[in-house]
C-alpha positions as CSV (number, residue, x, y, z in Angstrom):
1,M,70.2,-118.5,-96.8
2,T,68.0,-121.1,-98.9
3,K,67.6,-119.5,-102.4
4,I,64.5,-121.5,-104.2
5,L,64.5,-121.4,-108.2
6,A,62.6,-123.0,-110.1
7,V,63.5,-124.1,-113.3
8,A,60.6,-123.6,-116.2
9,N,59.0,-123.7,-119.7
10,Q,56.0,-124.8,-120.9
11,K,57.4,-126.8,-123.9
12,G,59.2,-130.1,-123.6
13,G,62.6,-130.8,-125.0
14,V,64.3,-127.2,-124.4
15,G,66.8,-128.5,-121.9
16,K,64.8,-127.8,-118.8
17,T,65.3,-131.3,-117.0
18,T,69.2,-131.4,-118.3
19,T,69.9,-128.0,-117.1
20,V,68.5,-128.6,-113.7
21,I,70.3,-132.0,-112.6
22,N,73.4,-130.5,-114.5
23,L,73.2,-126.8,-112.7
24,G,72.6,-128.4,-109.4
25,A,75.4,-130.8,-109.7
26,S,77.8,-128.1,-110.8
27,L,76.7,-126.1,-107.8
28,A,77.2,-129.3,-105.4
29,V,81.0,-129.5,-106.8
30,H,81.2,-125.3,-105.7
31,D,80.6,-126.8,-102.1
32,K,77.1,-125.8,-102.2
33,E,74.3,-127.8,-100.4
34,V,71.6,-128.5,-103.2
35,L,68.3,-129.9,-103.3
36,I,66.9,-131.1,-106.5
37,I,62.8,-131.6,-106.6
38,D,61.6,-133.5,-109.3
39,L,57.7,-131.9,-109.7
40,D,57.0,-133.3,-113.5
41,P,55.2,-136.2,-113.6
42,Q,57.7,-138.0,-116.3
43,A,60.0,-137.7,-113.6
44,N,63.0,-137.5,-115.7
45,A,65.3,-135.7,-113.3
46,T,64.9,-138.6,-110.7
47,S,65.9,-141.1,-113.7
48,G,69.0,-139.3,-114.6
49,L,70.1,-138.9,-111.6
50,G,70.2,-143.1,-111.5
51,K,67.2,-143.3,-109.3
52,K,64.1,-145.0,-109.7
53,E,60.6,-142.9,-109.6
54,A,59.0,-143.2,-106.0
55,D,55.9,-145.4,-105.3
56,N,56.3,-143.6,-101.8
57,F,58.6,-141.2,-100.3
58,G,58.7,-138.8,-103.1
59,I,57.5,-135.0,-103.6
60,H,53.8,-136.7,-104.1
61,T,54.0,-138.2,-100.7
62,Y,55.7,-135.2,-99.1
63,L,52.8,-132.8,-100.7
64,S,50.2,-135.2,-99.3
65,G,51.7,-135.2,-95.7
66,E,52.2,-138.9,-95.7
67,N,55.6,-138.7,-95.3
68,S,58.1,-136.1,-93.6
69,L,61.0,-134.0,-96.0
70,E,63.6,-136.3,-94.0
71,Q,61.6,-139.5,-95.1
72,C,62.2,-138.0,-98.9
73,I,65.3,-136.8,-99.5
74,V,68.0,-139.4,-100.9
75,K,71.7,-138.6,-101.2
76,T,73.0,-138.7,-104.8
77,E,76.6,-139.8,-106.2
78,I,77.9,-136.3,-106.0
79,E,78.2,-135.1,-102.2
80,G,76.2,-132.2,-101.4
81,L,73.8,-132.9,-104.0
82,S,70.2,-134.3,-102.7
83,L,67.0,-135.2,-104.1
84,I,63.0,-135.8,-103.7
85,R,62.3,-137.9,-106.3
86,G,59.2,-137.2,-108.6
87,A,56.7,-140.2,-109.9
88,R,53.7,-140.5,-112.2
89,H,51.3,-140.1,-109.4
90,L,51.9,-136.8,-109.6
91,A,49.4,-136.4,-112.4
92,G,46.9,-137.6,-109.9
93,T,48.4,-135.4,-106.9
94,E,47.7,-132.3,-109.1
95,I,44.0,-133.6,-110.0
96,E,43.3,-134.4,-106.1
97,M,44.9,-130.8,-105.8
98,A,42.4,-128.9,-108.2
99,S,39.5,-128.9,-105.9
100,Q,41.2,-128.1,-102.8
101,E,41.4,-124.2,-101.1
102,R,44.7,-122.8,-101.5
103,R,45.8,-125.1,-104.0
104,E,48.3,-123.0,-105.4
105,F,50.4,-123.2,-101.9
106,F,50.8,-126.6,-101.4
107,L,54.7,-126.7,-102.2
108,A,55.2,-123.1,-100.8
109,E,53.9,-124.2,-97.6
110,A,56.0,-127.2,-97.2
111,L,58.9,-126.0,-98.5
112,E,58.6,-123.9,-95.3
113,D,60.0,-127.0,-93.4
114,S,62.9,-125.4,-91.2
115,E,65.1,-128.6,-91.9
116,L,65.7,-127.0,-95.6
117,S,67.6,-124.2,-94.2
118,S,70.6,-126.4,-94.3
119,F,70.3,-126.1,-98.5
120,D,71.6,-123.0,-100.6
121,Y,70.0,-123.6,-103.2
122,I,66.7,-125.7,-104.0
123,L,66.2,-126.4,-107.4
124,I,62.3,-127.5,-108.5
125,D,62.3,-129.3,-112.2
126,C,58.7,-128.0,-113.5
127,P,56.8,-129.8,-115.7
128,P,56.8,-128.8,-119.1
129,S,53.4,-127.1,-119.0
130,L,51.5,-124.3,-116.9
131,G,49.0,-126.3,-115.1
132,L,49.1,-126.3,-111.4
133,L,52.1,-128.2,-110.7
134,T,54.3,-125.3,-112.3
135,I,52.1,-122.8,-110.4
136,N,52.9,-124.6,-107.0
137,A,56.7,-124.2,-107.9
138,L,56.3,-120.5,-109.2
139,V,54.4,-119.6,-106.1
140,A,57.0,-121.6,-103.8
141,A,60.1,-119.6,-105.8
142,D,62.4,-117.1,-104.9
143,G,63.1,-116.7,-108.9
144,V,62.8,-118.5,-112.4
145,V,65.3,-119.9,-114.6
146,L,64.0,-119.8,-117.8
147,T,65.4,-122.4,-120.6
148,V,65.4,-121.5,-124.3
149,Q,66.0,-123.6,-127.1
150,S,68.1,-121.4,-130.3
151,E,65.6,-122.3,-132.6
152,Y,62.9,-120.4,-134.2
153,Y,59.9,-119.3,-132.3
154,A,61.7,-119.9,-128.8
155,L,61.2,-116.4,-127.9
156,E,57.5,-116.4,-129.2
157,G,56.9,-119.1,-126.3
158,L,59.6,-117.2,-123.9
159,S,57.2,-114.0,-123.7
160,H,54.0,-116.0,-122.8
161,L,55.9,-117.3,-119.9
162,I,56.9,-114.2,-118.6
163,E,53.1,-112.9,-118.7
164,T,52.7,-115.7,-116.8
165,I,55.1,-115.0,-114.3
166,R,53.7,-111.6,-114.1
167,R,50.7,-113.0,-113.0
168,I,51.7,-115.3,-110.3
169,K,53.2,-112.3,-109.2
170,A,50.7,-110.0,-108.8
171,H,47.9,-112.7,-107.4
172,W,50.2,-114.9,-105.4
173,N,53.8,-114.5,-105.1
174,K,54.7,-110.7,-104.9
175,T,58.5,-111.5,-104.6
176,L,59.2,-113.8,-107.5
177,S,61.3,-112.8,-110.3
178,V,62.9,-114.0,-113.1
179,F,66.3,-114.7,-112.0
180,G,67.8,-115.5,-115.3
181,V,67.6,-117.0,-118.6
182,V,69.7,-119.6,-120.4
183,L,70.3,-120.8,-123.9
184,T,70.5,-124.0,-124.8
185,M,71.2,-126.3,-127.5
186,Y,73.3,-123.7,-129.0
187,D,75.3,-124.0,-132.1
188,K,77.5,-121.1,-132.9
189,R,78.1,-122.8,-136.1
190,L,74.6,-122.3,-137.3
191,K,72.8,-118.7,-138.3
192,L,69.7,-119.7,-136.6
193,S,71.7,-120.0,-133.4
194,R,73.0,-116.8,-133.4
195,E,70.1,-115.1,-134.9
196,V,68.2,-116.3,-131.7
197,E,70.9,-115.0,-129.6
198,Q,70.9,-111.6,-130.7
199,S,67.8,-111.4,-130.8
200,A,67.4,-112.7,-127.0
201,E,70.1,-110.4,-125.7
202,K,68.0,-107.6,-127.3
203,Y,64.8,-108.5,-125.6
204,L,66.7,-109.7,-122.4
205,G,69.3,-107.6,-121.6
206,S,71.6,-108.7,-118.4
207,T,68.4,-111.1,-117.5
208,L,69.9,-113.5,-120.1
209,F,73.2,-115.9,-118.9
210,K,76.5,-115.1,-120.5
211,T,76.6,-118.6,-120.6
212,R,75.9,-120.5,-123.6
213,I,74.8,-124.4,-123.1
214,P,76.0,-126.3,-126.5
215,R,74.6,-129.2,-128.8
216,N,77.0,-131.8,-126.9
217,V,76.5,-135.9,-127.2
218,R,77.9,-136.2,-124.1
219,L,75.2,-134.2,-122.3
220,S,72.6,-136.1,-124.2
221,E,74.3,-139.3,-123.3
222,A,74.8,-138.5,-119.8
223,P,71.0,-139.1,-118.4
224,S,70.6,-142.7,-119.8
225,H,73.8,-143.8,-117.5
226,G,71.9,-141.7,-114.5
227,K,74.6,-139.3,-114.0
228,P,75.2,-135.6,-114.5
229,V,78.0,-135.1,-117.1
230,I,80.3,-133.6,-115.0
231,L,80.3,-137.2,-113.7
232,Y,80.1,-138.9,-117.3
233,D,82.7,-136.9,-118.9
234,A,84.1,-133.7,-116.8
235,F,86.1,-132.6,-119.8
236,S,83.3,-132.2,-122.7
237,S,81.9,-129.1,-123.3
238,G,78.4,-129.9,-121.8
239,A,80.2,-130.3,-118.6
240,K,82.2,-127.0,-118.6
241,S,79.5,-125.2,-119.9
242,Y,77.3,-126.0,-116.7
243,M,80.0,-125.4,-114.5
244,S,80.5,-121.9,-116.1
245,L,76.7,-121.4,-115.5
246,A,76.9,-122.0,-112.2
247,R,79.7,-119.7,-111.4
248,E,77.4,-117.4,-112.7
249,V,74.2,-118.2,-110.6
250,M,76.7,-118.2,-107.8
251,A,78.0,-114.5,-108.8
252,R,74.0,-113.3,-109.0
């Protein structure tokens, strides 16, 4: 059965897109069929996988009904990892959706396509906001993976996002849950990182993944080469951490 996971945080620069790309790649390396949907108008997941943003045949044309799912899916360098590309046009799509009925369900209804049953996981890269595109992702998802930067105020923002998830569950998606929280940009040498980790463990309990995603040069460099870190440097700490996170995701 296909598991749909929205990777979200209303803040930018917290490792959300990095997690989508590298978790997706790591799941594919573990022989899972994975589809990444780039729902962010910045289209960073698209460029991070070595693809150009979509003028046509992207998630915006799929949502609008202009193209079929089959037309929009593109293969990546990693066997088993596919992508529906994002584009700047998504910002306009969000504005167009706002005036329509059932605007919160556009993505959920699109993902009812029977062709998606061949995927084990669908990972949705959400915009760094709590706007209509993110709401669509949360309404469509089975669960949410939250990325939390190991820095001050991180947990304060997380509580706001969890409250939003509760509201969406109450109104539009009764089965939605927090699938897991992952600490990103973690540096065990820093006191602040350790303090954020301790607070997260106390506040989140078993919802917090055991894997910590470290600050890692290779992880930062990989998107500029259009590759997941596992292709850029499979022996880096970043690559190893995402392989570990993939195993945790599969175990849940």
